[in-house]
Amino acid sequence: MRDNYMPELRKDPIIGRWVIISTERGKRPSDFGRTEKRISPKVCPFCPGNESATPKEIIAYRPDGSEPNTPGWTLRVVSNKYPALIIEGDLTREPMGIYDRMNGIGAHEVIIESPSHDLDLPDLPVKEVRNVLWAYRERCLDLQRDHRFKYILLFKNHGKAAGASVEHTHSQLIATPIIPKRVAEELLGARKYHDYKERCIFCDIIRQEISDQDRIVSESESFIAFEPYASRFPFETWLMPKAHISNYIETDIEMYEEMAAILKDVLMRLKIGLANPSYNYVIHTAPVGEEYREFYHWHIEIIPKLTRVAGFEWGTGFYINPTRPEDAAQFLRELIISREKISV
Ligand SMILES: [Zn+2]
Ligand SMILES: [Zn+2]
Ligand SMILES: [Zn+2]
């Protein structure tokens, strides 16, 4: 990384959306016109034995007690080698005429979910998926102590169409000094609903989905996965705890194994039913702080990349979804998955 390199956050003055200008990720203006020839690196930076290809590990699970940054781990968390935001520096916010800018301060970490190069997240045993979800929790607990950060987004890009540049299974975390706009919109909607009805909108949605039944994909004692009523994309799937929990880290520690089992189940259904599609998931959790506790309810949004966002969507914020959520749910729910794929 260049010395004194600092990404920038710029605010769109019309709708208040922040954009990260992060040139370290790599493209000069003249690079875009070239036909992309992606040369996959010969050594996978996330495979055991190649620990030196990543920044030093932040945490790792090493049941054999092996040394940091050597093989023997079952999960590693490292800083992103090409971070969108960087951890060191002051959070100076300043005007530039009518515009607003901030230093691009944040954390950008990679969770390497397994030492196996050829397994996807749903292929892992439930206990290993649980460790991934547990690592998310540990990193959130640590990062929320840094008062510069207002939000921590956990997400996964699987497959090229979803933006994954390394195929070895991994997820990412970005802590930002502002609450992202998409999250702020959900917070606002949930707050208004709560002001009016004195109930959590997400809890009400869960009640409705359990009563309607036809959009449910998978259900366990404490979790539900369903296609949202107004799904933007075919097979968009939301997974959430049935009990009202606003922040991911407040989930009862006993529930992580069950969460892992239902996440594995849903991802396996998508993988088998849709022939291993590229997908993204994001965990929407309450921002750091008490004030969201009553009305926000954490959830995972899983979005397979089956359609492309095109002109109409970009121009309007309307989405055209070619698949009824009820049909998508029925298809996923009725898939027969062999026992060995979901057990363990
Ligand atoms: Zn690998
Ligand atoms: Zn709720
Ligand atoms: Zn959400």
Short mmCIF file of C-alpha atoms and ligand atoms in Angstrom, two decimals:
data_model
loop_
_atom_site.label_atom_id
_atom_site.label_comp_id
_atom_site.label_asym_id
_atom_site.label_seq_id
_atom_site.Cartn_x
_atom_site.Cartn_y
_atom_site.Cartn_z
CA MET A 1 0.00 0.00 0.00
CA ARG A 2 1.22 3.49 -0.79
CA ASP A 3 2.40 5.59 2.15
CA ASN A 4 -0.17 8.01 3.48
CA TYR A 5 -2.81 6.48 1.27
CA MET A 6 -6.24 7.51 2.49
CA PRO A 7 -9.53 6.51 0.87
CA GLU A 8 -12.20 9.16 0.87
CA LEU A 9 -15.89 9.23 1.75
CA ARG A 10 -17.92 11.69 -0.30
CA LYS A 11 -21.53 12.55 0.32
CA ASP A 12 -24.04 12.97 -2.47
CA PRO A 13 -25.65 16.29 -1.54
CA ILE A 14 -29.00 15.45 -3.14
CA ILE A 15 -29.97 12.18 -1.50
CA GLY A 16 -27.37 11.93 1.25
CA ARG A 17 -25.71 8.75 0.08
CA TRP A 18 -22.04 8.31 0.91
CA VAL A 19 -19.65 6.92 -1.67
CA ILE A 20 -16.21 5.46 -0.97
CA ILE A 21 -13.51 6.61 -3.36
CA SER A 22 -10.86 3.96 -2.85
CA THR A 23 -8.23 3.93 -5.55
CA GLU A 24 -6.04 1.41 -3.77
CA ARG A 25 -8.38 -1.33 -4.96
CA GLY A 26 -6.78 -0.87 -8.09
CA LYS A 27 -7.82 0.64 -11.30
CA ARG A 28 -6.41 3.58 -13.13
CA PRO A 29 -8.85 5.31 -15.46
CA SER A 30 -7.08 3.78 -18.46
CA ASP A 31 -7.52 0.23 -17.10
CA PHE A 32 -11.25 0.09 -17.65
CA GLY A 33 -11.30 0.09 -21.43
CA ARG A 34 -9.19 -3.04 -21.73
CA THR A 35 -10.82 -6.38 -22.13
CA GLU A 36 -10.62 -8.05 -18.82
CA LYS A 37 -8.33 -11.02 -18.73
CA ARG A 38 -8.52 -12.27 -15.24
CA ILE A 39 -5.48 -14.31 -14.43
CA SER A 40 -6.25 -16.42 -11.41
CA PRO A 41 -3.32 -16.43 -9.04
CA LYS A 42 -1.45 -19.73 -9.07
CA VAL A 43 -1.43 -19.95 -5.32
CA CYS A 44 -4.65 -19.40 -3.45
CA PRO A 45 -3.95 -16.80 -0.76
CA PHE A 46 -6.57 -18.40 1.51
CA CYS A 47 -5.23 -21.96 1.43
CA PRO A 48 -3.21 -23.40 4.33
CA GLY A 49 0.51 -22.97 3.71
CA ASN A 50 -0.01 -19.58 2.04
CA GLU A 51 -0.64 -17.60 5.22
CA SER A 52 2.08 -15.14 4.22
CA ALA A 53 -0.01 -14.10 1.19
CA THR A 54 -2.52 -12.36 3.48
CA PRO A 55 -2.04 -9.67 6.13
CA LYS A 56 -1.43 -11.12 9.61
CA GLU A 57 -4.36 -12.86 11.22
CA ILE A 58 -6.57 -10.94 13.63
CA ILE A 59 -8.10 -14.08 15.11
CA ALA A 60 -7.94 -17.74 14.13
CA TYR A 61 -9.43 -20.96 15.45
CA ARG A 62 -6.61 -23.43 15.98
CA PRO A 63 -7.86 -26.56 17.74
CA ASP A 64 -4.35 -28.06 17.54
CA GLY A 65 -2.76 -25.05 19.23
CA SER A 66 -0.59 -24.25 16.19
CA GLU A 67 1.29 -20.95 15.86
CA PRO A 68 -0.41 -17.86 14.38
CA ASN A 69 0.00 -17.40 10.61
CA THR A 70 0.92 -21.04 10.03
CA PRO A 71 -1.26 -23.99 8.92
CA GLY A 72 -3.40 -25.81 11.49
CA TRP A 73 -6.30 -23.35 11.60
CA THR A 74 -9.93 -24.16 10.91
CA LEU A 75 -10.92 -20.49 10.43
CA ARG A 76 -8.89 -17.30 10.04
CA VAL A 77 -9.82 -13.62 10.10
CA VAL A 78 -7.35 -11.26 8.40
CA SER A 79 -7.42 -7.66 7.23
CA ASN A 80 -8.38 -7.26 3.61
CA LYS A 81 -5.23 -6.86 1.54
CA TYR A 82 -6.99 -4.28 -0.64
CA PRO A 83 -9.16 -2.50 1.89
CA ALA A 84 -11.98 -0.20 0.81
CA LEU A 85 -11.49 1.73 4.05
CA ILE A 86 -8.48 1.84 6.33
CA ILE A 87 -8.23 1.54 10.06
CA GLU A 88 -5.63 4.17 10.91
CA GLY A 89 -6.36 7.87 10.91
CA ASP A 90 -8.69 10.57 12.16
CA LEU A 91 -12.27 10.91 11.30
CA THR A 92 -12.12 14.43 9.96
CA ARG A 93 -15.25 15.62 8.30
CA GLU A 94 -14.92 18.74 6.24
CA PRO A 95 -16.82 20.81 3.72
CA MET A 96 -15.53 21.24 0.18
CA GLY A 97 -17.73 24.12 -0.95
CA ILE A 98 -21.25 22.70 -0.88
CA TYR A 99 -19.89 19.16 -0.63
CA ASP A 100 -18.97 17.02 2.38
CA ARG A 101 -16.08 14.65 2.70
CA MET A 102 -14.54 12.43 5.36
CA ASN A 103 -11.40 10.37 5.58
CA GLY A 104 -12.10 6.80 4.56
CA ILE A 105 -11.68 5.34 8.02
CA GLY A 106 -13.06 1.89 8.70
CA ALA A 107 -12.19 -1.75 9.11
CA HIS A 108 -12.24 -4.20 6.25
CA GLU A 109 -11.67 -7.81 7.23
CA VAL A 110 -11.91 -11.18 5.54
CA ILE A 111 -13.24 -14.26 7.31
CA ILE A 112 -11.67 -17.34 5.68
CA GLU A 113 -14.37 -19.84 6.55
CA SER A 114 -12.53 -23.12 6.04
CA PRO A 115 -9.08 -24.44 5.15
CA SER A 116 -10.65 -26.52 2.32
CA HIS A 117 -10.31 -24.87 -1.05
CA ASP A 118 -13.10 -26.81 -2.71
CA LEU A 119 -15.94 -26.56 -0.22
CA ASP A 120 -18.58 -23.83 -0.14
CA LEU A 121 -20.11 -22.60 3.08
CA PRO A 122 -23.17 -24.93 2.89
CA ASP A 123 -20.88 -27.92 2.27
CA LEU A 124 -19.25 -27.44 5.68
CA PRO A 125 -20.49 -29.39 8.71
CA VAL A 126 -22.93 -27.46 10.91
CA LYS A 127 -20.26 -27.07 13.60
CA GLU A 128 -17.95 -25.30 11.15
CA VAL A 129 -20.73 -23.05 9.86
CA ARG A 130 -21.41 -22.26 13.50
CA ASN A 131 -17.76 -21.23 13.92
CA VAL A 132 -18.13 -18.80 11.01
CA LEU A 133 -21.20 -17.24 12.65
CA TRP A 134 -19.35 -17.19 15.95
CA ALA A 135 -16.36 -15.43 14.38
CA TYR A 136 -18.77 -12.76 13.07
CA ARG A 137 -19.90 -12.20 16.63
CA GLU A 138 -16.37 -12.03 18.01
CA ARG A 139 -15.28 -9.47 15.43
CA CYS A 140 -18.38 -7.32 16.03
CA LEU A 141 -17.80 -7.37 19.78
CA ASP A 142 -14.24 -6.23 19.27
CA LEU A 143 -14.89 -3.58 16.62
CA GLN A 144 -17.84 -1.97 18.34
CA ARG A 145 -15.47 -0.82 21.06
CA ASP A 146 -13.92 1.54 18.50
CA HIS A 147 -16.08 4.62 18.82
CA ARG A 148 -15.25 5.86 15.35
CA PHE A 149 -17.45 3.13 13.89
CA LYS A 150 -21.21 3.51 13.69
CA TYR A 151 -22.00 0.41 11.70
CA ILE A 152 -20.57 -3.05 11.07
CA LEU A 153 -21.75 -4.86 7.95
CA LEU A 154 -21.06 -8.56 7.53
CA PHE A 155 -21.51 -9.88 4.03
CA LYS A 156 -20.57 -12.65 1.66
CA ASN A 157 -19.97 -12.59 -2.06
CA HIS A 158 -20.09 -16.05 -3.62
CA GLY A 159 -19.20 -16.48 -7.27
CA LYS A 160 -17.88 -14.05 -9.83
CA ALA A 161 -21.23 -12.50 -10.67
CA ALA A 162 -21.58 -11.61 -7.00
CA GLY A 163 -18.21 -9.90 -6.92
CA ALA A 164 -16.02 -12.57 -5.35
CA SER A 165 -12.44 -12.24 -6.56
CA VAL A 166 -11.12 -15.27 -4.67
CA GLU A 167 -13.09 -18.50 -4.98
CA HIS A 168 -11.94 -20.02 -1.66
CA THR A 169 -14.94 -19.69 0.64
CA HIS A 170 -14.85 -16.48 2.67
CA SER A 171 -16.98 -13.65 3.91
CA GLN A 172 -16.15 -10.06 4.76
CA LEU A 173 -16.82 -7.35 7.26
CA ILE A 174 -16.67 -3.61 6.81
CA ALA A 175 -17.04 -1.23 9.75
CA THR A 176 -18.03 2.27 8.67
CA PRO A 177 -18.06 5.65 10.41
CA ILE A 178 -21.59 6.35 9.17
CA ILE A 179 -24.81 4.34 9.09
CA PRO A 180 -25.24 3.17 5.48
CA LYS A 181 -28.23 4.61 3.65
CA ARG A 182 -29.93 1.30 2.97
CA VAL A 183 -29.77 0.43 6.66
CA ALA A 184 -30.89 3.94 7.63
CA GLU A 185 -33.99 3.52 5.45
CA GLU A 186 -34.87 0.26 7.19
CA LEU A 187 -34.29 1.85 10.59
CA LEU A 188 -36.54 4.75 9.71
CA GLY A 189 -39.32 2.53 8.38
CA ALA A 190 -39.12 0.25 11.41
CA ARG A 191 -39.08 3.23 13.79
CA LYS A 192 -42.16 4.80 12.19
CA TYR A 193 -44.07 1.52 12.32
CA HIS A 194 -43.12 1.10 15.93
CA ASP A 195 -44.17 4.67 16.80
CA TYR A 196 -47.58 3.99 15.31
CA LYS A 197 -48.27 0.38 16.30
CA GLU A 198 -45.91 -0.07 19.25
CA ARG A 199 -44.79 -3.32 17.73
CA CYS A 200 -41.74 -4.44 15.79
CA ILE A 201 -42.46 -4.61 12.05
CA PHE A 202 -40.18 -7.63 11.67
CA CYS A 203 -41.95 -9.52 14.47
CA ASP A 204 -45.24 -8.71 12.74
CA ILE A 205 -43.88 -9.94 9.40
CA ILE A 206 -42.80 -13.21 11.04
CA ARG A 207 -46.30 -13.68 12.50
CA GLN A 208 -47.84 -13.02 9.09
CA GLU A 209 -45.46 -15.41 7.29
CA ILE A 210 -46.12 -18.18 9.79
CA SER A 211 -49.82 -17.70 9.33
CA ASP A 212 -49.67 -17.46 5.49
CA GLN A 213 -47.11 -20.31 5.17
CA ASP A 214 -46.71 -19.97 1.41
CA ARG A 215 -43.51 -17.92 1.39
CA ILE A 216 -41.64 -20.01 3.96
CA VAL A 217 -38.51 -21.79 2.73
CA SER A 218 -37.27 -23.32 5.96
CA GLU A 219 -38.17 -23.07 9.61
CA SER A 220 -36.68 -24.27 12.87
CA GLU A 221 -37.56 -23.72 16.49
CA SER A 222 -35.96 -20.29 16.76
CA PHE A 223 -35.43 -19.20 13.13
CA ILE A 224 -37.44 -18.66 9.98
CA ALA A 225 -36.34 -18.28 6.35
CA PHE A 226 -38.80 -16.96 3.79
CA GLU A 227 -39.13 -15.10 0.52
CA PRO A 228 -40.19 -11.57 1.40
CA TYR A 229 -43.64 -10.52 0.20
CA ALA A 230 -42.16 -7.77 -1.99
CA SER A 231 -39.01 -9.65 -3.06
CA ARG A 232 -36.87 -7.51 -5.36
CA PHE A 233 -35.12 -10.48 -6.93
CA PRO A 234 -36.04 -14.09 -7.77
CA PHE A 235 -35.26 -16.31 -4.78
CA GLU A 236 -34.41 -13.39 -2.51
CA THR A 237 -34.52 -15.04 0.92
CA TRP A 238 -34.53 -13.52 4.39
CA LEU A 239 -33.50 -15.43 7.47
CA MET A 240 -34.23 -14.11 10.95
CA PRO A 241 -34.62 -15.15 14.56
CA LYS A 242 -38.26 -15.54 15.60
CA ALA A 243 -37.60 -13.85 18.92
CA HIS A 244 -37.13 -10.10 18.89
CA ILE A 245 -33.36 -9.48 18.83
CA SER A 246 -32.15 -6.18 17.43
CA ASN A 247 -28.42 -6.76 17.32
CA TYR A 248 -26.77 -9.86 15.94
CA ILE A 249 -24.38 -10.06 18.88
CA GLU A 250 -27.26 -10.22 21.34
CA THR A 251 -28.37 -13.55 19.91
CA ASP A 252 -28.32 -16.16 22.66
CA ILE A 253 -25.09 -18.14 22.42
CA GLU A 254 -27.11 -21.36 22.52
CA MET A 255 -28.77 -20.35 19.23
CA TYR A 256 -25.68 -20.23 17.02
CA GLU A 257 -25.72 -23.92 16.20
CA GLU A 258 -29.37 -23.78 15.17
CA MET A 259 -28.66 -20.63 13.15
CA ALA A 260 -25.84 -22.48 11.40
CA ALA A 261 -28.12 -25.41 10.60
CA ILE A 262 -30.82 -23.27 8.99
CA LEU A 263 -28.34 -21.09 7.09
CA LYS A 264 -26.66 -24.23 5.75
CA ASP A 265 -30.05 -25.65 4.81
CA VAL A 266 -31.14 -22.52 2.93
CA LEU A 267 -27.81 -22.09 1.12
CA MET A 268 -27.83 -25.78 0.20
CA ARG A 269 -31.34 -25.43 -1.26
CA LEU A 270 -30.20 -22.49 -3.37
CA LYS A 271 -27.06 -24.34 -4.41
CA ILE A 272 -28.86 -27.51 -5.46
CA GLY A 273 -32.06 -25.95 -6.76
CA LEU A 274 -30.40 -23.23 -8.81
CA ALA A 275 -27.16 -24.99 -9.83
CA ASN A 276 -24.75 -23.17 -7.55
CA PRO A 277 -25.67 -19.60 -8.36
CA SER A 278 -23.55 -16.62 -7.47
CA TYR A 279 -25.10 -14.90 -4.48
CA ASN A 280 -24.60 -12.23 -1.88
CA TYR A 281 -25.78 -12.21 1.65
CA VAL A 282 -25.70 -9.35 4.09
CA ILE A 283 -26.44 -9.33 7.79
CA HIS A 284 -28.58 -6.34 8.70
CA THR A 285 -28.17 -5.70 12.38
CA ALA A 286 -28.88 -2.68 14.56
CA PRO A 287 -26.15 -0.06 14.63
CA VAL A 288 -23.98 0.15 17.71
CA GLY A 289 -26.07 1.67 20.54
CA GLU A 290 -29.16 1.16 22.66
CA GLU A 291 -31.68 3.31 20.85
CA TYR A 292 -32.61 0.77 18.19
CA ARG A 293 -33.37 -2.05 20.57
CA GLU A 294 -37.16 -1.84 20.57
CA PHE A 295 -37.95 -1.52 16.90
CA TYR A 296 -35.15 -3.14 14.86
CA HIS A 297 -34.73 -6.87 14.36
CA TRP A 298 -31.61 -8.37 12.84
CA HIS A 299 -31.84 -10.52 9.74
CA ILE A 300 -29.82 -11.97 6.89
CA GLU A 301 -30.78 -11.03 3.33
CA ILE A 302 -29.66 -13.62 0.77
CA ILE A 303 -29.75 -12.51 -2.86
CA PRO A 304 -28.89 -14.99 -5.64
CA LYS A 305 -27.54 -13.24 -8.73
CA LEU A 306 -29.97 -14.58 -11.32
CA THR A 307 -30.96 -11.34 -13.02
CA ARG A 308 -29.04 -8.18 -13.76
CA VAL A 309 -30.00 -4.82 -12.41
CA ALA A 310 -30.68 -2.80 -15.57
CA GLY A 311 -31.67 0.69 -16.67
CA PHE A 312 -35.17 0.78 -15.26
CA GLU A 313 -33.99 -0.37 -11.84
CA TRP A 314 -31.10 2.09 -11.77
CA GLY A 315 -33.34 4.88 -12.94
CA THR A 316 -36.19 4.31 -10.55
CA GLY A 317 -35.31 2.12 -7.59
CA PHE A 318 -38.20 -0.10 -8.75
CA TYR A 319 -37.27 -3.71 -9.28
CA ILE A 320 -38.86 -6.06 -11.77
CA ASN A 321 -38.93 -9.56 -10.34
CA PRO A 322 -39.84 -12.28 -12.86
CA THR A 323 -40.57 -14.92 -10.18
CA ARG A 324 -43.44 -14.86 -7.69
CA PRO A 325 -41.97 -15.18 -4.19
CA GLU A 326 -44.61 -17.83 -3.40
CA ASP A 327 -43.43 -19.96 -6.36
CA ALA A 328 -39.77 -19.52 -5.41
CA ALA A 329 -40.54 -20.54 -1.82
CA GLN A 330 -42.47 -23.61 -2.88
CA PHE A 331 -39.66 -24.68 -5.20
CA LEU A 332 -37.01 -24.34 -2.50
CA ARG A 333 -39.17 -25.83 0.24
CA GLU A 334 -40.06 -28.91 -1.76
CA LEU A 335 -36.54 -29.71 -2.93
CA ILE A 336 -35.45 -33.07 -1.69
CA ILE A 337 -32.00 -32.80 -0.20
CA SER A 338 -30.24 -36.00 0.56
CA ARG A 339 -29.53 -36.59 4.21
CA GLU A 340 -25.76 -36.60 3.87
CA LYS A 341 -25.90 -33.10 2.40
CA ILE A 342 -27.64 -31.60 5.39
CA SER A 343 -26.65 -33.82 8.27
CA VAL A 344 -23.50 -33.35 10.36
ZN ZN B 1 -7.77 -21.91 -1.42
ZN ZN B 2 -38.83 -7.88 16.26
ZN ZN B 3 -32.55 -5.63 5.75
#
